[in-house]
Amino acid sequence: MMRNRTFILGATVLAVALTGLSAPSFAAKNKLMPEQRAERMIKRLDTSGDSKVSLQELQARISNNFKSFDTNGDGEISRDEIEAKRQAFREARKAWRDARAKTGGERDQAIARLREARPAMLPGMRPRAFARIDADGNGTLSAAEVAAATERIFKRRDRNGDGMIDAADFTRKV
Ligand SMILES: [Ca+2]
Ligand SMILES: [Ca+2]
Ligand SMILES: [Ca+2]
């Protein structure tokens, strides 16, 4: 198990370079075991330190992410705002690839930029999910629409229904 894990981590240099990050587009996504993904997710979202994620913790994170997407500050997220984020990340990723062969400052800068540009997780950020989250169909996502979707996601992840997401919700025998 330990060997396996070491191999996985060694194989995903980018993921290691950006410890704690796991944007859906990172290669690490498909190489980690479900339990490892769960562990990372919980670590990232648990702000109270009890190794559990409450709906409140998840909503707080998503609410922050919402603000980072809403670049024009009108309280709604448009498809253009999401696309702009994706584009910025693609460019940062390309710059990181170009800088990988270099050393020192340039490389660090590229990593910092990639980290900065990483699109935060947001329900509806995938083109196909957008319309579903946009409940009133006005073409933009409001904070309320995103919060409602977040609650649905939380309930689905909380497989044992105890109101918290923790390791118990990811074991195969629930
Ligand atoms: Ca906006
Ligand atoms: Ca809407
Ligand atoms: Ca639970």
Coordinates of N, CA and C and ligand atoms in Angstrom, one line a residue:
M1 N 0.8 -1.2 0.0 CA 0.0 0.0 0.0 C 0.9 1.3 0.0
M2 N 1.9 1.2 0.9 CA 2.8 2.4 1.0 C 3.5 2.5 -0.3
R3 N 4.0 1.4 -0.8 CA 4.8 1.5 -2.1 C 3.9 2.0 -3.2
N4 N 2.7 1.5 -3.2 CA 1.8 1.9 -4.3 C 1.6 3.4 -4.2
R5 N 1.4 3.9 -3.0 CA 1.2 5.4 -2.8 C 2.4 6.2 -3.3
T6 N 3.5 5.7 -2.9 CA 4.8 6.4 -3.3 C 4.9 6.5 -4.8
F7 N 4.6 5.4 -5.4 CA 4.6 5.4 -6.9 C 3.6 6.4 -7.5
I8 N 2.4 6.4 -6.9 CA 1.4 7.3 -7.5 C 1.9 8.8 -7.3
L9 N 2.4 9.1 -6.1 CA 2.8 10.4 -5.9 C 4.0 10.8 -6.8
G10 N 5.0 9.8 -7.0 CA 6.1 10.1 -7.8 C 5.7 10.3 -9.2
A11 N 4.6 9.7 -9.7 CA 4.2 9.8 -11.0 C 3.5 11.1 -11.3
T12 N 3.1 11.7 -10.3 CA 2.3 13.0 -10.5 C 3.1 14.2 -10.0
V13 N 4.1 14.5 -10.7 CA 5.0 15.6 -10.2 C 4.2 16.9 -10.0
L14 N 3.4 17.1 -11.0 CA 2.6 18.4 -10.9 C 1.8 18.4 -9.7
A15 N 1.1 17.3 -9.3 CA 0.3 17.3 -8.2 C 1.1 17.6 -6.9
V16 N 2.3 17.0 -6.9 CA 3.2 17.2 -5.7 C 3.6 18.6 -5.6
A17 N 4.0 19.2 -6.8 CA 4.5 20.6 -6.8 C 3.4 21.5 -6.3
L18 N 2.2 21.1 -6.4 CA 1.1 21.9 -6.0 C 0.3 21.3 -4.9
T19 N 1.0 20.8 -3.9 CA 0.4 20.1 -2.8 C -0.9 20.7 -2.3
G20 N -1.9 19.9 -2.1 CA -3.1 20.4 -1.6 C -4.1 20.9 -2.7
L21 N -3.6 20.9 -3.9 CA -4.5 21.3 -5.0 C -5.0 20.1 -5.7
S22 N -6.2 20.1 -6.2 CA -6.7 19.0 -7.0 C -7.8 19.5 -7.9
A23 N -7.4 20.4 -8.8 CA -8.4 20.8 -9.8 C -8.8 19.6 -10.6
P24 N -10.0 19.6 -11.1 CA -10.4 18.4 -11.9 C -9.5 18.1 -13.1
S25 N -8.9 19.2 -13.6 CA -8.1 19.0 -14.8 C -6.7 18.4 -14.5
F26 N -6.3 18.3 -13.3 CA -5.0 17.8 -13.0 C -4.9 16.3 -13.3
A27 N -3.8 15.8 -13.8 CA -3.6 14.4 -14.1 C -3.8 13.5 -12.9
A28 N -3.5 14.1 -11.7 CA -3.6 13.3 -10.5 C -5.0 12.7 -10.3
K29 N -6.0 13.3 -10.8 CA -7.4 12.9 -10.6 C -7.6 11.4 -10.8
N30 N -7.1 10.9 -11.9 CA -7.4 9.6 -12.3 C -6.5 8.6 -11.7
K31 N -5.4 9.1 -11.1 CA -4.4 8.1 -10.6 C -4.6 7.9 -9.1
L32 N -5.3 8.7 -8.4 CA -5.5 8.5 -7.0 C -6.7 7.5 -6.7
M33 N -6.5 6.7 -5.6 CA -7.6 5.9 -5.2 C -8.7 6.8 -4.7
P34 N -10.0 6.3 -4.7 CA -11.1 7.1 -4.2 C -10.8 7.5 -2.7
E35 N -10.2 6.6 -1.9 CA -10.0 7.0 -0.5 C -9.0 8.1 -0.4
Q36 N -8.0 8.1 -1.3 CA -7.0 9.2 -1.3 C -7.7 10.5 -1.7
R37 N -8.5 10.4 -2.7 CA -9.2 11.7 -3.1 C -10.1 12.2 -2.0
A38 N -10.7 11.3 -1.3 CA -11.6 11.7 -0.2 C -10.8 12.4 0.9
E39 N -9.7 11.8 1.2 CA -8.8 12.3 2.2 C -8.4 13.7 1.9
R40 N -8.0 13.9 0.6 CA -7.6 15.3 0.2 C -8.7 16.3 0.2
M41 N -9.8 15.8 -0.2 CA -11.0 16.7 -0.3 C -11.3 17.2 1.1
I42 N -11.3 16.2 2.1 CA -11.7 16.5 3.4 C -10.7 17.5 4.1
K43 N -9.4 17.2 3.8 CA -8.3 18.1 4.3 C -8.5 19.5 3.8
R44 N -8.9 19.6 2.6 CA -8.9 20.9 2.0 C -10.1 21.7 2.5
L45 N -11.2 21.0 2.8 CA -12.4 21.7 3.2 C -12.6 21.9 4.7
D46 N -12.0 21.0 5.4 CA -12.2 21.0 6.9 C -11.5 22.2 7.5
T47 N -12.2 23.2 7.9 CA -11.5 24.4 8.6 C -11.5 24.3 10.1
S48 N -12.4 23.4 10.7 CA -12.4 23.4 12.1 C -11.5 22.3 12.7
G49 N -10.9 21.5 11.8 CA -9.9 20.5 12.2 C -10.4 19.2 12.8
D50 N -11.7 18.9 12.6 CA -12.2 17.6 13.2 C -12.2 16.5 12.1
S51 N -11.6 16.8 11.0 CA -11.5 15.8 9.9 C -12.9 15.4 9.3
K52 N -13.9 16.3 9.6 CA -15.2 16.2 9.0 C -15.5 17.5 8.2
V53 N -16.3 17.4 7.2 CA -16.7 18.6 6.5 C -18.2 18.8 6.7
S54 N -18.6 20.0 7.3 CA -20.0 20.3 7.5 C -20.5 21.0 6.2
L55 N -21.8 21.1 6.1 CA -22.4 21.8 5.0 C -22.0 23.3 5.1
Q56 N -21.9 23.8 6.3 CA -21.4 25.2 6.5 C -20.0 25.4 5.9
E57 N -19.1 24.5 6.2 CA -17.8 24.6 5.7 C -17.7 24.6 4.2
L58 N -18.5 23.7 3.6 CA -18.5 23.6 2.2 C -19.1 24.9 1.6
Q59 N -20.2 25.3 2.2 CA -20.9 26.6 1.6 C -19.9 27.8 1.7
A60 N -19.2 27.8 2.8 CA -18.2 28.9 3.0 C -17.2 28.9 1.9
R61 N -16.7 27.7 1.6 CA -15.7 27.6 0.5 C -16.2 28.0 -0.8
I62 N -17.4 27.4 -1.1 CA -18.0 27.7 -2.4 C -18.4 29.2 -2.6
S63 N -18.8 29.8 -1.5 CA -19.1 31.2 -1.5 C -17.8 32.0 -1.8
N64 N -16.7 31.7 -1.3 CA -15.4 32.3 -1.6 C -15.1 32.1 -3.1
N65 N -15.3 30.8 -3.5 CA -15.0 30.5 -4.9 C -15.9 31.3 -5.9
F66 N -17.2 31.5 -5.5 CA -18.1 32.3 -6.2 C -17.6 33.7 -6.5
K67 N -17.1 34.3 -5.5 CA -16.5 35.6 -5.6 C -15.3 35.7 -6.6
S68 N -14.5 34.6 -6.6 CA -13.4 34.6 -7.5 C -13.8 34.4 -8.9
F69 N -14.9 33.8 -9.2 CA -15.4 33.7 -10.5 C -16.1 35.0 -11.0
D70 N -16.8 35.7 -10.1 CA -17.6 36.8 -10.4 C -16.7 38.0 -10.6
T71 N -16.0 38.1 -11.7 CA -14.9 39.1 -11.8 C -15.5 40.5 -12.0
N72 N -16.7 40.6 -12.6 CA -17.3 42.0 -12.7 C -18.1 42.4 -11.5
G73 N -18.2 41.5 -10.5 CA -18.8 41.8 -9.2 C -20.3 42.1 -9.3
D74 N -21.0 41.6 -10.2 CA -22.5 41.9 -10.3 C -23.3 40.8 -9.5
G75 N -22.6 39.9 -8.8 CA -23.4 38.9 -8.0 C -23.9 37.8 -8.8
E76 N -23.5 37.7 -10.1 CA -23.9 36.6 -10.9 C -22.7 36.1 -11.7
I77 N -22.7 34.8 -12.0 CA -21.6 34.2 -12.8 C -22.1 33.9 -14.2
S78 N -21.4 34.5 -15.1 CA -21.8 34.2 -16.5 C -20.9 33.1 -17.1
R79 N -21.4 32.6 -18.2 CA -20.5 31.6 -18.9 C -19.2 32.2 -19.4
D80 N -19.3 33.5 -19.7 CA -18.0 34.2 -20.1 C -17.0 34.3 -19.0
E81 N -17.5 34.5 -17.8 CA -16.7 34.6 -16.6 C -16.0 33.2 -16.3
I82 N -16.8 32.2 -16.5 CA -16.2 30.8 -16.3 C -15.2 30.6 -17.4
E83 N -15.5 30.9 -18.6 CA -14.6 30.6 -19.7 C -13.3 31.4 -19.6
A84 N -13.4 32.7 -19.1 CA -12.2 33.5 -18.9 C -11.3 32.8 -17.9
K85 N -11.8 32.2 -16.8 CA -11.0 31.5 -15.8 C -10.3 30.3 -16.5
R86 N -11.1 29.6 -17.2 CA -10.5 28.4 -17.9 C -9.3 28.8 -18.8
Q87 N -9.5 29.9 -19.5 CA -8.5 30.3 -20.5 C -7.3 30.7 -19.7
A88 N -7.4 31.5 -18.6 CA -6.3 31.9 -17.8 C -5.5 30.7 -17.3
F89 N -6.3 29.7 -16.9 CA -5.6 28.5 -16.3 C -4.8 27.8 -17.4
R90 N -5.5 27.7 -18.6 CA -4.8 27.0 -19.7 C -3.5 27.7 -20.1
E91 N -3.5 29.0 -20.0 CA -2.3 29.8 -20.3 C -1.2 29.6 -19.3
A92 N -1.7 29.6 -18.0 CA -0.7 29.4 -16.9 C -0.1 28.0 -17.0
R93 N -0.9 27.0 -17.4 CA -0.4 25.7 -17.5 C 0.6 25.5 -18.6
K94 N 0.4 26.2 -19.7 CA 1.3 26.2 -20.8 C 2.6 26.9 -20.3
A95 N 2.5 28.0 -19.6 CA 3.7 28.7 -19.1 C 4.5 27.8 -18.2
W96 N 3.7 27.0 -17.3 CA 4.4 26.1 -16.4 C 5.1 25.0 -17.2
R97 N 4.5 24.5 -18.2 CA 5.2 23.4 -19.0 C 6.5 24.0 -19.6
D98 N 6.4 25.2 -20.1 CA 7.6 25.8 -20.8 C 8.7 26.1 -19.7
A99 N 8.3 26.4 -18.5 CA 9.3 26.7 -17.5 C 9.8 25.5 -16.8
R100 N 9.2 24.3 -17.0 CA 9.6 23.1 -16.3 C 11.1 22.8 -16.4
A101 N 11.6 23.0 -17.6 CA 13.0 22.7 -17.9 C 13.9 23.7 -17.3
K102 N 13.4 24.8 -16.9 CA 14.3 25.9 -16.3 C 14.4 25.7 -14.8
T103 N 15.2 26.5 -14.2 CA 15.4 26.3 -12.8 C 15.1 27.6 -12.0
G104 N 15.1 27.5 -10.7 CA 15.0 28.7 -9.8 C 13.8 29.5 -10.0
G105 N 14.0 30.8 -10.0 CA 13.0 31.8 -10.0 C 11.9 31.7 -11.0
E106 N 12.3 31.4 -12.2 CA 11.4 31.4 -13.3 C 10.4 30.2 -13.1
R107 N 10.9 29.1 -12.7 CA 10.1 28.0 -12.4 C 9.1 28.2 -11.3
D108 N 9.7 28.8 -10.2 CA 8.8 29.1 -9.0 C 7.7 30.0 -9.4
Q109 N 8.0 31.0 -10.2 CA 7.1 32.0 -10.6 C 5.9 31.3 -11.4
A110 N 6.3 30.4 -12.3 CA 5.4 29.7 -13.1 C 4.4 28.8 -12.3
I111 N 5.0 28.2 -11.2 CA 4.2 27.4 -10.3 C 3.2 28.3 -9.6
A112 N 3.7 29.4 -9.1 CA 2.9 30.4 -8.4 C 1.7 30.8 -9.2
R113 N 2.1 31.1 -10.5 CA 1.1 31.6 -11.4 C 0.0 30.5 -11.7
L114 N 0.5 29.3 -11.8 CA -0.5 28.2 -12.1 C -1.4 28.0 -10.9
R115 N -0.8 28.1 -9.7 CA -1.6 28.0 -8.5 C -2.7 29.1 -8.4
E116 N -2.2 30.3 -8.8 CA -3.1 31.4 -8.7 C -4.3 31.3 -9.7
A117 N -3.9 30.7 -10.9 CA -4.9 30.7 -12.0 C -5.9 29.5 -11.9
R118 N -5.5 28.6 -11.0 CA -6.4 27.4 -11.0 C -7.8 27.7 -10.7
P119 N -8.7 27.3 -11.5 CA -10.1 27.6 -11.3 C -10.6 26.9 -10.0
A120 N -11.2 27.6 -9.1 CA -11.7 27.0 -7.9 C -12.9 26.2 -8.2
M121 N -13.2 25.2 -7.4 CA -14.4 24.3 -7.6 C -15.7 25.1 -7.5
L122 N -16.5 25.0 -8.5 CA -17.8 25.6 -8.4 C -18.9 24.8 -9.1
P123 N -20.0 24.5 -8.4 CA -21.1 23.8 -9.1 C -21.5 24.6 -10.4
G124 N -21.6 23.9 -11.5 CA -22.0 24.6 -12.7 C -20.9 25.1 -13.6
M125 N -19.7 24.9 -13.1 CA -18.6 25.5 -13.9 C -18.3 24.6 -15.2
R126 N -18.8 23.4 -15.2 CA -18.7 22.6 -16.4 C -19.8 23.0 -17.3
P127 N -19.5 23.2 -18.6 CA -20.5 23.7 -19.6 C -21.8 22.9 -19.5
R128 N -21.7 21.6 -19.4 CA -22.9 20.8 -19.4 C -23.7 20.9 -18.1
A129 N -23.0 21.2 -17.0 CA -23.8 21.4 -15.7 C -24.4 22.8 -15.6
F130 N -23.9 23.7 -16.3 CA -24.3 25.1 -16.1 C -25.8 25.3 -16.2
A131 N -26.4 24.8 -17.2 CA -27.9 25.0 -17.4 C -28.7 24.3 -16.3
R132 N -28.2 23.2 -15.8 CA -28.9 22.6 -14.7 C -28.8 23.4 -13.4
I133 N -27.7 24.0 -13.1 CA -27.5 24.8 -11.9 C -28.3 26.1 -12.1
D134 N -28.3 26.6 -13.3 CA -29.1 27.9 -13.6 C -30.6 27.6 -13.5
A135 N -31.1 27.5 -12.3 CA -32.5 27.0 -12.1 C -33.5 27.9 -12.7
D136 N -33.3 29.2 -12.7 CA -34.3 30.1 -13.3 C -34.0 30.4 -14.8
G137 N -33.0 29.8 -15.3 CA -32.8 29.8 -16.8 C -32.5 31.2 -17.3
N138 N -31.9 32.1 -16.5 CA -31.7 33.5 -17.0 C -30.2 33.6 -17.6
G139 N -29.5 32.4 -17.7 CA -28.2 32.5 -18.3 C -27.1 32.8 -17.4
T140 N -27.3 33.1 -16.2 CA -26.2 33.3 -15.2 C -26.5 32.6 -13.9
L141 N -25.5 32.3 -13.2 CA -25.6 31.6 -11.9 C -25.6 32.6 -10.7
S142 N -26.7 32.6 -9.9 CA -26.7 33.5 -8.8 C -26.1 32.7 -7.6
A143 N -25.8 33.5 -6.5 CA -25.3 32.8 -5.3 C -26.3 31.8 -4.8
A144 N -27.6 32.1 -4.8 CA -28.6 31.2 -4.3 C -28.7 29.9 -5.1
E145 N -28.6 30.1 -6.5 CA -28.6 28.9 -7.3 C -27.4 28.0 -7.0
V146 N -26.2 28.6 -6.8 CA -25.0 27.8 -6.5 C -25.1 27.2 -5.1
A147 N -25.6 27.9 -4.2 CA -25.8 27.4 -2.8 C -26.7 26.2 -2.8
A148 N -27.8 26.3 -3.6 CA -28.8 25.2 -3.6 C -28.1 23.9 -4.2
A149 N -27.3 24.1 -5.3 CA -26.6 23.0 -5.9 C -25.6 22.4 -4.9
T150 N -24.9 23.3 -4.2 CA -23.9 22.9 -3.2 C -24.5 22.0 -2.2
E151 N -25.7 22.3 -1.7 CA -26.4 21.5 -0.7 C -26.8 20.2 -1.3
R152 N -27.2 20.1 -2.6 CA -27.5 18.8 -3.2 C -26.3 18.0 -3.3
I153 N -25.2 18.6 -3.6 CA -23.9 17.8 -3.7 C -23.5 17.3 -2.3
F154 N -23.7 18.1 -1.3 CA -23.3 17.7 0.0 C -24.1 16.5 0.4
K155 N -25.4 16.6 0.2 CA -26.3 15.5 0.6 C -26.0 14.2 -0.1
R156 N -25.6 14.3 -1.4 CA -25.2 13.1 -2.1 C -23.9 12.5 -1.6
R157 N -23.0 13.4 -1.2 CA -21.7 12.9 -0.7 C -21.8 12.3 0.7
D158 N -22.7 12.9 1.5 CA -22.9 12.4 2.9 C -23.7 11.1 2.8
R159 N -23.1 10.0 2.4 CA -23.8 8.8 2.1 C -24.5 8.2 3.3
N160 N -23.9 8.3 4.5 CA -24.5 7.8 5.7 C -25.5 8.7 6.3
G161 N -25.6 9.9 5.7 CA -26.7 10.8 6.2 C -26.6 11.4 7.6
D162 N -25.3 11.4 8.1 CA -25.2 12.0 9.5 C -24.9 13.5 9.5
G163 N -25.0 14.1 8.3 CA -24.9 15.6 8.3 C -23.5 16.1 8.2
M164 N -22.5 15.1 8.1 CA -21.1 15.5 8.0 C -20.5 14.6 6.9
I165 N -19.6 15.2 6.1 CA -18.8 14.3 5.2 C -17.5 14.0 5.8
D166 N -17.2 12.7 6.0 CA -15.9 12.3 6.6 C -15.6 11.0 5.9
A167 N -14.5 10.4 6.4 CA -14.0 9.1 5.8 C -15.1 8.1 5.7
A168 N -15.9 8.0 6.7 CA -17.0 7.0 6.7 C -17.9 7.0 5.5
D169 N -18.0 8.2 4.9 CA -18.9 8.3 3.7 C -18.2 7.7 2.4
F170 N -16.9 7.4 2.5 CA -16.2 7.0 1.4 C -15.7 5.5 1.4
T171 N -16.0 4.8 2.5 CA -15.7 3.4 2.6 C -16.7 2.7 1.8
R172 N -16.3 1.5 1.3 CA -17.2 0.8 0.3 C -18.4 0.2 1.0
K173 N -18.2 -0.1 2.3 CA -19.4 -0.7 3.0 C -20.1 0.3 3.8
V174 N -21.0 1.0 3.2 CA -21.7 2.0 4.0 C -23.1 1.4 4.2
Ligands
CA1 CA -20.5 38.4 -12.9
CA2 CA -29.8 32.0 -12.9
CA3 CA -21.5 11.4 6.7

